[in-house]
Amino acid sequence: MSAQEVQLFGNQQLSIEDIVNIAHQNTQVQLSGCEQFSAKIDSALSFLDSLLKEDGVIYGVTTGYGDSVTVPVPLNLVDELPLHLTRFHGCGLGDVFNKVQGRAILATRLASLSQGYSGVSWEMLNLLKDYLNLDIVPVIPQEGSVGASGDLTPLSYVAGAMVGERDVFYKDKILNSAQVMQAAGLKPLTLRPKEGLAVMNGTAVMTALACLAFDRANYLAKLASRITALSSLALKGNSHHFDEILFSVKPHPGQQQVAKWIRDDLNHHDHPRNADRLQDRYSIRCAPHVIGVLQDSLPFFRQMIENELNSANDNPIIDGEGEHVLHGGHFYGGHIAMAMDSMKTAIANLADLADRQIASLVDTKFNNGLPSNLSDSEAERRYINHGFKAVQIGASAYTAEALKLTMPASVFSRSTECHNQDKVSMGTIASRDCLRILQLTEQVIASTLLASIQGVRLRIKQGELEFSSLTADMQAMYTDITHYFENLTEDRPMEAVLRQTISYIQEKRWALYE
């Protein structure tokens, strides 16, 4: 999607890819001009105004918040109430979300408010739109949300920025939002009744992070398949492990897809490879079964995430056209929590798989004739060179940390806020854990990718593998990586090339299985 393309909010379903594109500044944002959308926004505002004139009781508008629902707010103070909500929740801690994550959060909250059931003004919707288009991104601490009543504390930093009381990222600086809005020709928002709650009482943070996690997970499933093929070549593996007939009898579609990817990468039909061993180790032979779990789960994850993305998830719901105020719990992030807890496990298993593959590649007991630790040093130089020895240790460390983080966050509900929030989702923690596991897994994957390339390079050098026998896609990827990753003959620090490879993975440098 080019920078000139526009993503409309308010008249269509949004996809994960839409949020990812906005997060990475690949598209601009506009509100729909359709009459149905306008009618929803206008009717909710009008209905709220009429209720206030009639002294109607509305949670968070004419009452206190949470356990304070029984405390009536005098009408002369109703206008101040939402500002106080943004202020007392300004207690987030920990690292802050980066700009990409912050943009995803803004877009996801705009998606929910654009459903037309939150009672927000055009001024609020337009300011969110302008923030995205002008790349004004609130500085949001990562910690402090239990995932119900939604992401209250982190989203208070969005609301606080819009009223001019918090900091934002703008032009590579962190500045006060009032100062930035003045420079950009924008006016700080005066929150209407319900608007503080509308911005804050929802699942935007966890859902935005879930969109970003899905995007990375989708790529890693493909990259893990490619690395398995490279590792199989380096280990002189048996390509018959990925045979079509074999996988037809256990017909998980994602698993079958992974087997086909690997089979095609190995050029199995033109160059079937028969190893000395009848059966390769599980980290090669069972790779489709490991990666396939993630590949088969992705449609389920997509359904859960996109349903949440395209929902009104604050409280109360304002049905202006039907003139209903509906008090419920749509801020509860259980679906995102389940998706992220499940994704965590599937992703960590990719780390474990790649860790076992690099362990085989460096070990002369298992690597079928490759030099120790994949070092290409010769003669007496081999006694002091250690190749990938420490890289494999690092991969093991990253894998252990990833596996440790797979403990499901969603089962650690805590009773909070005077037992009003007595069952909570922990969806935001699950999403944050998932992103951390993705980072660790990308580190393992980068380590194993370079090791497998080195292994293939050694086989080609030894005359045991013909470069011409590789598919065009495999040749292109091998050539690209060997241009920036030189043959490892003498020991050298590997940190820079590992970081470069991780960056390439996160940028999706290599087009895979299009």
Short mmCIF file of C-alpha atoms in Angstrom, two decimals:
data_model
loop_
_atom_site.label_atom_id
_atom_site.label_comp_id
_atom_site.label_asym_id
_atom_site.label_seq_id
_atom_site.Cartn_x
_atom_site.Cartn_y
_atom_site.Cartn_z
CA MET A 1 0.00 0.00 0.00
CA SER A 2 1.52 3.30 -1.05
CA ALA A 3 1.73 6.41 1.13
CA GLN A 4 -0.89 8.09 -1.06
CA GLU A 5 -3.58 5.51 -0.36
CA VAL A 6 -6.28 6.25 2.20
CA GLN A 7 -7.86 4.01 4.80
CA LEU A 8 -11.45 4.93 5.58
CA PHE A 9 -12.91 4.53 9.07
CA GLY A 10 -16.61 4.23 9.71
CA ASN A 11 -18.08 2.35 6.79
CA GLN A 12 -16.16 -0.91 6.39
CA GLN A 13 -14.53 -3.74 8.26
CA LEU A 14 -10.85 -3.26 9.01
CA SER A 15 -8.27 -6.01 8.67
CA ILE A 16 -5.13 -6.70 10.66
CA GLU A 17 -3.17 -5.57 7.63
CA ASP A 18 -4.98 -2.21 7.64
CA ILE A 19 -3.79 -1.53 11.18
CA VAL A 20 -0.26 -2.70 10.39
CA ASN A 21 -0.11 -0.43 7.34
CA ILE A 22 -1.25 2.56 9.38
CA ALA A 23 1.20 1.69 12.16
CA HIS A 24 4.08 1.70 9.67
CA GLN A 25 2.88 4.92 8.02
CA ASN A 26 2.08 3.23 4.71
CA THR A 27 -1.34 4.84 4.43
CA GLN A 28 -3.29 7.95 5.42
CA VAL A 29 -6.50 7.93 7.46
CA GLN A 30 -9.85 9.53 6.71
CA LEU A 31 -13.33 9.31 8.19
CA SER A 32 -16.06 7.98 5.97
CA GLY A 33 -18.43 10.49 4.43
CA CYS A 34 -21.32 8.06 4.14
CA GLU A 35 -24.68 9.14 5.56
CA GLN A 36 -25.19 6.05 7.67
CA PHE A 37 -21.92 6.66 9.54
CA SER A 38 -22.73 10.32 10.09
CA ALA A 39 -26.19 9.44 11.35
CA LYS A 40 -24.77 7.04 13.94
CA ILE A 41 -22.32 9.57 15.32
CA ASP A 42 -24.86 12.42 15.35
CA SER A 43 -27.67 10.38 16.89
CA ALA A 44 -25.50 9.13 19.77
CA LEU A 45 -24.39 12.68 20.58
CA SER A 46 -27.94 14.02 20.39
CA PHE A 47 -29.31 11.20 22.53
CA LEU A 48 -26.66 11.77 25.23
CA ASP A 49 -27.40 15.49 25.30
CA SER A 50 -31.13 14.86 25.69
CA LEU A 51 -30.55 12.42 28.55
CA LEU A 52 -28.42 14.94 30.39
CA LYS A 53 -31.15 17.55 30.04
CA GLU A 54 -33.63 15.05 31.48
CA ASP A 55 -31.32 14.19 34.42
CA GLY A 56 -30.83 10.65 33.13
CA VAL A 57 -28.48 8.35 35.04
CA ILE A 58 -25.59 7.17 32.86
CA TYR A 59 -22.59 5.31 34.21
CA GLY A 60 -19.41 7.36 33.99
CA VAL A 61 -21.35 10.41 32.82
CA THR A 62 -23.56 11.27 35.78
CA THR A 63 -21.98 8.75 38.18
CA GLY A 64 -18.49 8.04 39.44
CA TYR A 65 -16.36 5.30 37.90
CA GLY A 66 -16.10 1.65 38.82
CA ASP A 67 -16.94 1.02 42.46
CA SER A 68 -18.04 4.67 42.62
CA VAL A 69 -21.00 3.94 40.33
CA THR A 70 -23.29 4.58 43.31
CA VAL A 71 -21.93 8.11 43.71
CA PRO A 72 -24.06 10.62 41.77
CA VAL A 73 -22.17 13.48 40.13
CA PRO A 74 -23.88 16.89 40.31
CA LEU A 75 -24.78 18.13 36.84
CA ASN A 76 -22.61 21.22 37.27
CA LEU A 77 -19.57 18.90 37.61
CA VAL A 78 -20.41 16.45 34.83
CA ASP A 79 -18.26 18.31 32.31
CA GLU A 80 -15.19 18.05 34.56
CA LEU A 81 -15.56 14.34 35.28
CA PRO A 82 -13.91 12.95 32.11
CA LEU A 83 -10.84 15.14 32.59
CA HIS A 84 -10.41 13.76 36.10
CA LEU A 85 -10.59 10.23 34.68
CA THR A 86 -7.65 10.95 32.38
CA ARG A 87 -5.68 12.46 35.23
CA PHE A 88 -6.02 9.90 37.99
CA HIS A 89 -5.15 7.09 35.56
CA GLY A 90 -1.89 8.82 34.66
CA CYS A 91 0.11 6.32 36.71
CA GLY A 92 1.51 3.97 34.06
CA LEU A 93 5.00 2.57 34.54
CA GLY A 94 7.59 0.54 32.68
CA ASP A 95 8.99 1.11 29.22
CA VAL A 96 6.92 3.10 26.75
CA PHE A 97 5.42 1.72 23.56
CA ASN A 98 7.39 2.66 20.46
CA LYS A 99 5.94 4.85 17.72
CA VAL A 100 4.78 1.95 15.56
CA GLN A 101 2.94 0.44 18.51
CA GLY A 102 1.54 3.84 19.50
CA ARG A 103 0.20 4.42 15.99
CA ALA A 104 -1.41 0.99 16.01
CA ILE A 105 -3.08 1.88 19.32
CA LEU A 106 -4.45 5.15 17.92
CA ALA A 107 -5.80 3.41 14.81
CA THR A 108 -7.38 0.61 16.83
CA ARG A 109 -9.12 3.04 19.17
CA LEU A 110 -10.37 5.05 16.22
CA ALA A 111 -11.73 1.82 14.74
CA SER A 112 -13.81 1.16 17.86
CA LEU A 113 -15.08 4.71 18.27
CA SER A 114 -16.01 4.77 14.57
CA GLN A 115 -18.53 2.01 15.16
CA GLY A 116 -20.83 4.82 16.31
CA TYR A 117 -21.84 3.40 19.68
CA SER A 118 -19.55 5.37 21.98
CA GLY A 119 -21.18 8.79 22.10
CA VAL A 120 -18.09 10.69 20.96
CA SER A 121 -17.91 13.93 19.04
CA TRP A 122 -16.64 14.63 15.55
CA GLU A 123 -13.94 16.74 17.20
CA MET A 124 -12.56 13.67 18.94
CA LEU A 125 -12.71 11.47 15.84
CA ASN A 126 -11.06 14.13 13.72
CA LEU A 127 -8.31 14.75 16.25
CA LEU A 128 -7.45 11.04 16.33
CA LYS A 129 -7.37 11.10 12.53
CA ASP A 130 -5.12 14.17 12.55
CA TYR A 131 -2.76 12.63 15.09
CA LEU A 132 -2.25 9.67 12.74
CA ASN A 133 -1.86 11.72 9.59
CA LEU A 134 0.54 14.19 11.21
CA ASP A 135 2.42 11.41 13.06
CA ILE A 136 1.69 12.76 16.52
CA VAL A 137 1.97 9.73 18.79
CA PRO A 138 1.21 9.75 22.52
CA VAL A 139 3.96 8.50 24.82
CA ILE A 140 2.25 5.53 26.50
CA PRO A 141 3.75 3.45 29.36
CA GLN A 142 3.37 -0.27 28.76
CA GLU A 143 2.45 -1.36 32.29
CA GLY A 144 -0.66 -0.79 34.39
CA SER A 145 -3.53 -2.49 32.58
CA VAL A 146 -5.31 -5.65 33.76
CA GLY A 147 -7.32 -5.84 30.53
CA ALA A 148 -10.70 -4.92 32.03
CA SER A 149 -12.17 -2.31 32.30
CA GLY A 150 -10.16 -2.33 29.16
CA ASP A 151 -6.79 -0.63 28.88
CA LEU A 152 -7.69 2.25 31.16
CA THR A 153 -4.29 3.44 32.30
CA PRO A 154 -2.37 3.22 28.98
CA LEU A 155 -5.30 4.73 27.07
CA SER A 156 -5.43 7.62 29.56
CA TYR A 157 -2.23 8.78 27.90
CA VAL A 158 -4.09 8.99 24.58
CA ALA A 159 -6.90 11.00 26.15
CA GLY A 160 -4.44 13.11 28.13
CA ALA A 161 -2.47 13.92 24.99
CA MET A 162 -5.63 14.99 23.18
CA VAL A 163 -6.49 17.50 25.90
CA GLY A 164 -2.93 18.85 25.94
CA GLU A 165 -1.72 17.40 29.22
CA ARG A 166 0.63 14.58 28.19
CA ASP A 167 3.71 14.07 26.04
CA VAL A 168 3.85 12.88 22.44
CA PHE A 169 6.46 11.72 19.96
CA TYR A 170 6.72 14.30 17.20
CA LYS A 171 9.48 14.74 14.63
CA ASP A 172 11.92 12.52 16.56
CA LYS A 173 11.36 14.43 19.81
CA ILE A 174 9.24 13.98 22.92
CA LEU A 175 7.23 17.15 23.48
CA ASN A 176 4.15 18.32 25.36
CA SER A 177 1.07 17.66 23.27
CA ALA A 178 -0.34 21.18 23.72
CA GLN A 179 2.85 22.62 22.27
CA VAL A 180 2.75 20.20 19.34
CA MET A 181 -0.92 20.81 18.60
CA GLN A 182 -0.37 24.55 18.56
CA ALA A 183 2.51 24.14 16.09
CA ALA A 184 0.39 21.82 13.92
CA GLY A 185 -2.63 24.08 13.92
CA LEU A 186 -4.75 21.74 16.04
CA LYS A 187 -6.92 22.57 19.04
CA PRO A 188 -6.72 20.59 22.28
CA LEU A 189 -9.93 18.66 22.88
CA THR A 190 -12.44 19.67 25.51
CA LEU A 191 -13.84 16.33 26.58
CA ARG A 192 -17.60 15.97 26.45
CA PRO A 193 -19.42 13.79 28.98
CA LYS A 194 -18.61 10.13 28.22
CA GLU A 195 -15.62 10.95 25.98
CA GLY A 196 -12.92 10.25 28.56
CA LEU A 197 -14.52 6.88 29.23
CA ALA A 198 -15.02 6.23 25.51
CA VAL A 199 -11.31 6.62 24.74
CA MET A 200 -10.04 4.77 27.78
CA ASN A 201 -12.55 2.01 28.50
CA GLY A 202 -11.73 -0.42 25.72
CA THR A 203 -9.35 -3.03 24.36
CA ALA A 204 -7.37 -0.86 21.95
CA VAL A 205 -3.91 -1.47 23.39
CA MET A 206 -4.07 -5.26 23.55
CA THR A 207 -5.81 -5.46 20.16
CA ALA A 208 -3.30 -3.16 18.47
CA LEU A 209 -0.42 -5.22 19.83
CA ALA A 210 -2.22 -8.39 18.70
CA CYS A 211 -2.42 -7.03 15.14
CA LEU A 212 1.32 -6.36 15.14
CA ALA A 213 2.01 -9.78 16.68
CA PHE A 214 -0.09 -11.57 14.08
CA ASP A 215 1.78 -9.85 11.27
CA ARG A 216 5.14 -10.97 12.64
CA ALA A 217 3.93 -14.48 13.44
CA ASN A 218 2.58 -14.93 9.92
CA TYR A 219 6.01 -14.14 8.48
CA LEU A 220 7.87 -16.30 10.99
CA ALA A 221 5.87 -19.39 10.01
CA LYS A 222 7.15 -18.97 6.45
CA LEU A 223 10.70 -18.11 7.47
CA ALA A 224 10.91 -21.11 9.81
CA SER A 225 9.88 -23.29 6.87
CA ARG A 226 12.60 -21.78 4.65
CA ILE A 227 15.22 -22.24 7.38
CA THR A 228 14.17 -25.87 7.79
CA ALA A 229 14.86 -26.43 4.10
CA LEU A 230 18.25 -24.72 4.37
CA SER A 231 19.10 -26.76 7.47
CA SER A 232 18.05 -29.96 5.72
CA LEU A 233 20.38 -29.15 2.82
CA ALA A 234 23.21 -28.34 5.20
CA LEU A 235 22.67 -31.57 7.14
CA LYS A 236 22.27 -33.65 3.95
CA GLY A 237 18.75 -34.47 5.05
CA ASN A 238 16.12 -36.69 3.47
CA SER A 239 13.66 -34.70 1.35
CA HIS A 240 11.21 -37.62 1.33
CA HIS A 241 10.16 -36.58 4.86
CA PHE A 242 8.02 -33.90 3.19
CA ASP A 243 6.36 -36.11 0.56
CA GLU A 244 2.85 -35.22 -0.63
CA ILE A 245 1.47 -38.71 -0.08
CA LEU A 246 2.92 -38.78 3.43
CA PHE A 247 1.12 -35.58 4.40
CA SER A 248 -2.13 -36.50 2.68
CA VAL A 249 -2.86 -39.00 5.44
CA LYS A 250 -2.69 -36.38 8.22
CA PRO A 251 -4.59 -33.58 6.54
CA HIS A 252 -4.11 -30.52 8.73
CA PRO A 253 -4.12 -27.86 5.99
CA GLY A 254 -1.51 -25.60 7.60
CA GLN A 255 0.79 -28.53 8.20
CA GLN A 256 0.33 -29.64 4.60
CA GLN A 257 1.15 -26.11 3.44
CA VAL A 258 4.37 -26.04 5.45
CA ALA A 259 5.40 -29.45 4.10
CA LYS A 260 4.81 -28.20 0.55
CA TRP A 261 6.85 -25.06 1.17
CA ILE A 262 9.78 -27.13 2.44
CA ARG A 263 9.37 -29.76 -0.29
CA ASP A 264 9.39 -27.10 -2.98
CA ASP A 265 12.38 -25.33 -1.43
CA LEU A 266 14.29 -28.60 -1.49
CA ASN A 267 13.41 -29.00 -5.18
CA HIS A 268 12.23 -32.46 -4.18
CA HIS A 269 10.61 -33.44 -7.46
CA ASP A 270 13.62 -32.50 -9.61
CA HIS A 271 16.36 -33.30 -7.11
CA PRO A 272 15.10 -35.76 -4.45
CA ARG A 273 17.65 -35.98 -1.69
CA ASN A 274 18.27 -39.33 -0.05
CA ALA A 275 20.28 -39.10 3.15
CA ASP A 276 22.53 -41.80 4.52
CA ARG A 277 20.08 -42.00 7.41
CA LEU A 278 16.63 -43.46 6.88
CA GLN A 279 15.14 -40.85 9.23
CA ASP A 280 16.34 -37.39 10.15
CA ARG A 281 16.01 -36.03 13.66
CA TYR A 282 12.68 -34.60 14.70
CA SER A 283 13.79 -30.97 14.33
CA ILE A 284 13.95 -31.61 10.57
CA ARG A 285 11.54 -34.47 10.00
CA CYS A 286 8.78 -33.07 12.22
CA ALA A 287 9.24 -29.41 11.31
CA PRO A 288 5.92 -29.27 9.37
CA HIS A 289 4.18 -30.65 12.43
CA VAL A 290 5.70 -27.95 14.65
CA ILE A 291 5.36 -24.99 12.28
CA GLY A 292 2.00 -26.33 11.09
CA VAL A 293 0.45 -25.77 14.51
CA LEU A 294 1.03 -22.03 14.10
CA GLN A 295 0.03 -22.05 10.43
CA ASP A 296 -3.24 -23.83 11.23
CA SER A 297 -3.92 -21.48 14.15
CA LEU A 298 -3.47 -18.25 12.19
CA PRO A 299 -7.03 -18.21 10.75
CA PHE A 300 -8.42 -18.67 14.27
CA PHE A 301 -6.19 -15.88 15.58
CA ARG A 302 -7.26 -13.63 12.73
CA GLN A 303 -10.94 -14.19 13.43
CA MET A 304 -10.54 -13.38 17.12
CA ILE A 305 -8.40 -10.29 16.56
CA GLU A 306 -10.43 -8.82 13.70
CA ASN A 307 -13.74 -9.36 15.51
CA GLU A 308 -12.34 -7.39 18.44
CA LEU A 309 -10.86 -4.77 16.13
CA ASN A 310 -14.22 -4.12 14.48
CA SER A 311 -16.22 -3.96 17.70
CA ALA A 312 -17.52 -1.24 19.98
CA ASN A 313 -15.79 -2.23 23.20
CA ASP A 314 -16.33 0.50 25.75
CA ASN A 315 -19.05 0.88 28.40
CA PRO A 316 -21.79 1.93 28.35
CA ILE A 317 -22.81 1.42 24.74
CA ILE A 318 -24.80 4.34 23.37
CA ASP A 319 -27.39 3.32 20.77
CA GLY A 320 -28.43 6.75 19.58
CA GLU A 321 -30.71 5.58 16.78
CA GLY A 322 -32.59 3.16 19.05
CA GLU A 323 -32.22 5.47 22.05
CA HIS A 324 -30.72 2.92 24.43
CA VAL A 325 -27.96 3.18 27.00
CA LEU A 326 -26.65 -0.35 27.44
CA HIS A 327 -24.43 -1.08 30.43
CA GLY A 328 -22.24 -4.12 29.94
CA GLY A 329 -18.69 -5.41 29.84
CA HIS A 330 -17.45 -5.19 26.26
CA PHE A 331 -14.18 -3.76 27.59
CA TYR A 332 -13.27 -7.28 28.71
CA GLY A 333 -10.32 -8.53 26.64
CA GLY A 334 -10.74 -12.28 27.05
CA HIS A 335 -10.70 -13.10 23.35
CA ILE A 336 -7.47 -11.21 22.73
CA ALA A 337 -5.99 -12.76 25.86
CA MET A 338 -6.80 -16.27 24.61
CA ALA A 339 -5.46 -15.52 21.12
CA MET A 340 -2.23 -14.07 22.49
CA ASP A 341 -1.69 -16.79 25.08
CA SER A 342 -2.17 -19.38 22.35
CA MET A 343 0.05 -17.54 19.88
CA LYS A 344 2.78 -17.28 22.52
CA THR A 345 3.00 -21.07 22.74
CA ALA A 346 2.99 -21.59 18.99
CA ILE A 347 5.71 -18.97 18.46
CA ALA A 348 7.91 -20.25 21.28
CA ASN A 349 7.78 -23.68 19.69
CA LEU A 350 9.33 -22.15 16.57
CA ALA A 351 12.18 -20.87 18.75
CA ASP A 352 12.60 -24.33 20.24
CA LEU A 353 12.59 -25.91 16.78
CA ALA A 354 15.20 -23.51 15.40
CA ASP A 355 17.31 -23.94 18.53
CA ARG A 356 17.40 -27.70 17.95
CA GLN A 357 18.29 -27.16 14.30
CA ILE A 358 21.29 -24.95 15.07
CA ALA A 359 22.35 -27.42 17.76
CA SER A 360 22.53 -30.14 15.12
CA LEU A 361 24.32 -27.90 12.62
CA VAL A 362 27.23 -27.07 14.96
CA ASP A 363 27.73 -30.55 16.48
CA THR A 364 30.02 -32.95 14.61
CA LYS A 365 28.16 -35.89 16.18
CA PHE A 366 25.00 -34.89 14.32
CA ASN A 367 25.88 -32.63 11.36
CA ASN A 368 26.91 -35.35 8.92
CA GLY A 369 30.43 -34.22 8.17
CA LEU A 370 30.33 -30.44 8.61
CA PRO A 371 33.22 -28.91 10.55
CA SER A 372 32.88 -28.26 14.25
CA ASN A 373 30.75 -25.19 14.96
CA LEU A 374 30.58 -24.53 11.19
CA SER A 375 33.98 -22.82 11.23
CA ASP A 376 35.67 -22.81 7.82
CA SER A 377 39.16 -22.41 9.29
CA GLU A 378 41.77 -24.82 7.95
CA ALA A 379 44.92 -26.62 9.01
CA GLU A 380 46.22 -25.60 12.43
CA ARG A 381 43.92 -22.52 12.47
CA ARG A 382 41.02 -24.80 13.31
CA TYR A 383 42.42 -25.32 16.80
CA ILE A 384 41.76 -21.72 17.86
CA ASN A 385 38.61 -20.91 15.86
CA HIS A 386 35.16 -21.60 17.31
CA GLY A 387 32.72 -20.43 14.63
CA PHE A 388 29.10 -20.51 15.79
CA LYS A 389 29.80 -21.93 19.26
CA ALA A 390 28.69 -18.83 21.19
CA VAL A 391 25.89 -18.05 18.72
CA GLN A 392 24.38 -21.44 19.54
CA ILE A 393 24.70 -20.73 23.25
CA GLY A 394 22.90 -17.44 22.70
CA ALA A 395 20.12 -19.17 20.75
CA SER A 396 19.64 -21.54 23.66
CA ALA A 397 19.38 -18.60 26.07
CA TYR A 398 16.80 -16.78 23.92
CA THR A 399 14.81 -19.99 23.57
CA ALA A 400 14.76 -20.63 27.30
CA GLU A 401 13.47 -17.13 27.97
CA ALA A 402 10.80 -17.47 25.28
CA LEU A 403 9.61 -20.79 26.68
CA LYS A 404 9.49 -19.36 30.20
CA LEU A 405 7.17 -16.58 29.05
CA THR A 406 4.57 -18.98 27.63
CA MET A 407 2.82 -19.22 31.01
CA PRO A 408 -0.71 -18.01 30.13
CA ALA A 409 -1.40 -14.52 31.42
CA SER A 410 -5.17 -14.95 31.12
CA VAL A 411 -5.38 -17.34 34.09
CA PHE A 412 -3.79 -14.80 36.45
CA SER A 413 -6.90 -12.70 36.98
CA ARG A 414 -6.76 -10.34 39.95
CA SER A 415 -9.60 -8.65 41.78
CA THR A 416 -9.10 -4.88 41.55
CA GLU A 417 -10.82 -1.57 42.17
CA CYS A 418 -12.66 -2.44 45.40
CA HIS A 419 -13.77 -5.77 43.85
CA ASN A 420 -15.70 -4.04 41.09
CA GLN A 421 -13.22 -5.43 38.56
CA ASP A 422 -13.19 -8.82 40.29
CA LYS A 423 -12.50 -10.90 37.16
CA VAL A 424 -10.16 -9.40 34.56
CA SER A 425 -8.65 -10.61 31.29
CA MET A 426 -4.94 -9.77 31.54
CA GLY A 427 -5.10 -9.46 27.76
CA THR A 428 -2.62 -6.60 27.60
CA ILE A 429 -0.01 -8.56 29.51
CA ALA A 430 -0.62 -11.53 27.21
CA SER A 431 -0.08 -9.29 24.17
CA ARG A 432 3.08 -7.78 25.62
CA ASP A 433 4.40 -11.24 26.46
CA CYS A 434 3.67 -12.35 22.92
CA LEU A 435 5.66 -9.48 21.45
CA ARG A 436 8.58 -10.31 23.73
CA ILE A 437 8.43 -13.96 22.68
CA LEU A 438 8.36 -12.86 19.05
CA GLN A 439 11.49 -10.77 19.59
CA LEU A 440 13.30 -13.65 21.27
CA THR A 441 12.17 -16.08 18.59
CA GLU A 442 13.36 -13.73 15.84
CA GLN A 443 16.74 -13.74 17.57
CA VAL A 444 16.85 -17.53 17.53
CA ILE A 445 15.62 -17.63 13.94
CA ALA A 446 18.31 -15.14 12.87
CA SER A 447 20.99 -17.27 14.55
CA THR A 448 19.79 -20.46 12.86
CA LEU A 449 19.33 -18.74 9.51
CA LEU A 450 22.96 -17.63 9.45
CA ALA A 451 24.11 -21.04 10.64
CA SER A 452 22.12 -22.83 7.95
CA ILE A 453 23.49 -20.47 5.27
CA GLN A 454 27.00 -21.18 6.52
CA GLY A 455 26.26 -24.90 6.39
CA VAL A 456 24.99 -24.70 2.83
CA ARG A 457 28.02 -22.59 1.87
CA LEU A 458 30.32 -25.28 3.23
CA ARG A 459 28.49 -28.03 1.34
CA ILE A 460 28.80 -26.05 -1.90
CA LYS A 461 32.50 -25.40 -1.24
CA GLN A 462 33.07 -29.08 -0.51
CA GLY A 463 31.37 -30.06 -3.76
CA GLU A 464 28.59 -31.91 -1.92
CA LEU A 465 25.83 -29.58 -3.11
CA GLU A 466 25.39 -27.91 -6.47
CA PHE A 467 24.22 -24.33 -6.32
CA SER A 468 22.42 -24.86 -9.62
CA SER A 469 20.27 -27.56 -8.01
CA LEU A 470 18.65 -24.97 -5.71
CA THR A 471 15.39 -23.30 -6.67
CA ALA A 472 15.51 -19.72 -7.90
CA ASP A 473 14.04 -18.48 -4.61
CA MET A 474 16.62 -20.38 -2.56
CA GLN A 475 19.44 -19.13 -4.78
CA ALA A 476 18.25 -15.53 -4.41
CA MET A 477 18.00 -15.69 -0.62
CA TYR A 478 21.35 -17.49 -0.27
CA THR A 479 23.05 -14.93 -2.53
CA ASP A 480 21.52 -11.99 -0.67
CA ILE A 481 22.59 -13.24 2.75
CA THR A 482 26.10 -14.27 1.71
CA HIS A 483 26.65 -10.76 0.34
CA TYR A 484 26.41 -9.26 3.82
CA PHE A 485 27.43 -12.34 5.84
CA GLU A 486 30.96 -13.31 4.86
CA ASN A 487 32.31 -16.82 5.17
CA LEU A 488 33.23 -17.54 8.78
CA THR A 489 36.87 -18.58 8.55
CA GLU A 490 38.38 -16.64 11.43
CA ASP A 491 36.47 -15.85 14.62
CA ARG A 492 34.86 -12.41 14.65
CA PRO A 493 32.15 -10.70 16.71
CA MET A 494 28.77 -11.74 15.32
CA GLU A 495 26.53 -9.23 17.11
CA ALA A 496 26.33 -6.76 14.22
CA VAL A 497 25.40 -9.32 11.58
CA LEU A 498 22.86 -10.92 13.93
CA ARG A 499 21.22 -7.56 14.62
CA GLN A 500 21.21 -6.82 10.90
CA THR A 501 19.51 -10.14 10.21
CA ILE A 502 16.91 -9.57 12.93
CA SER A 503 16.16 -6.19 11.40
CA TYR A 504 15.76 -7.79 7.98
CA ILE A 505 13.38 -10.37 9.45
CA GLN A 506 11.24 -7.67 11.04
CA GLU A 507 11.24 -5.73 7.78
CA LYS A 508 10.26 -8.91 5.86
CA ARG A 509 13.23 -8.45 3.56
CA TRP A 510 12.79 -11.84 1.90
CA ALA A 511 9.58 -12.48 -0.01
CA LEU A 512 8.49 -15.98 0.95
CA TYR A 513 5.99 -18.27 -0.77
CA GLU A 514 3.92 -15.59 -2.46
#
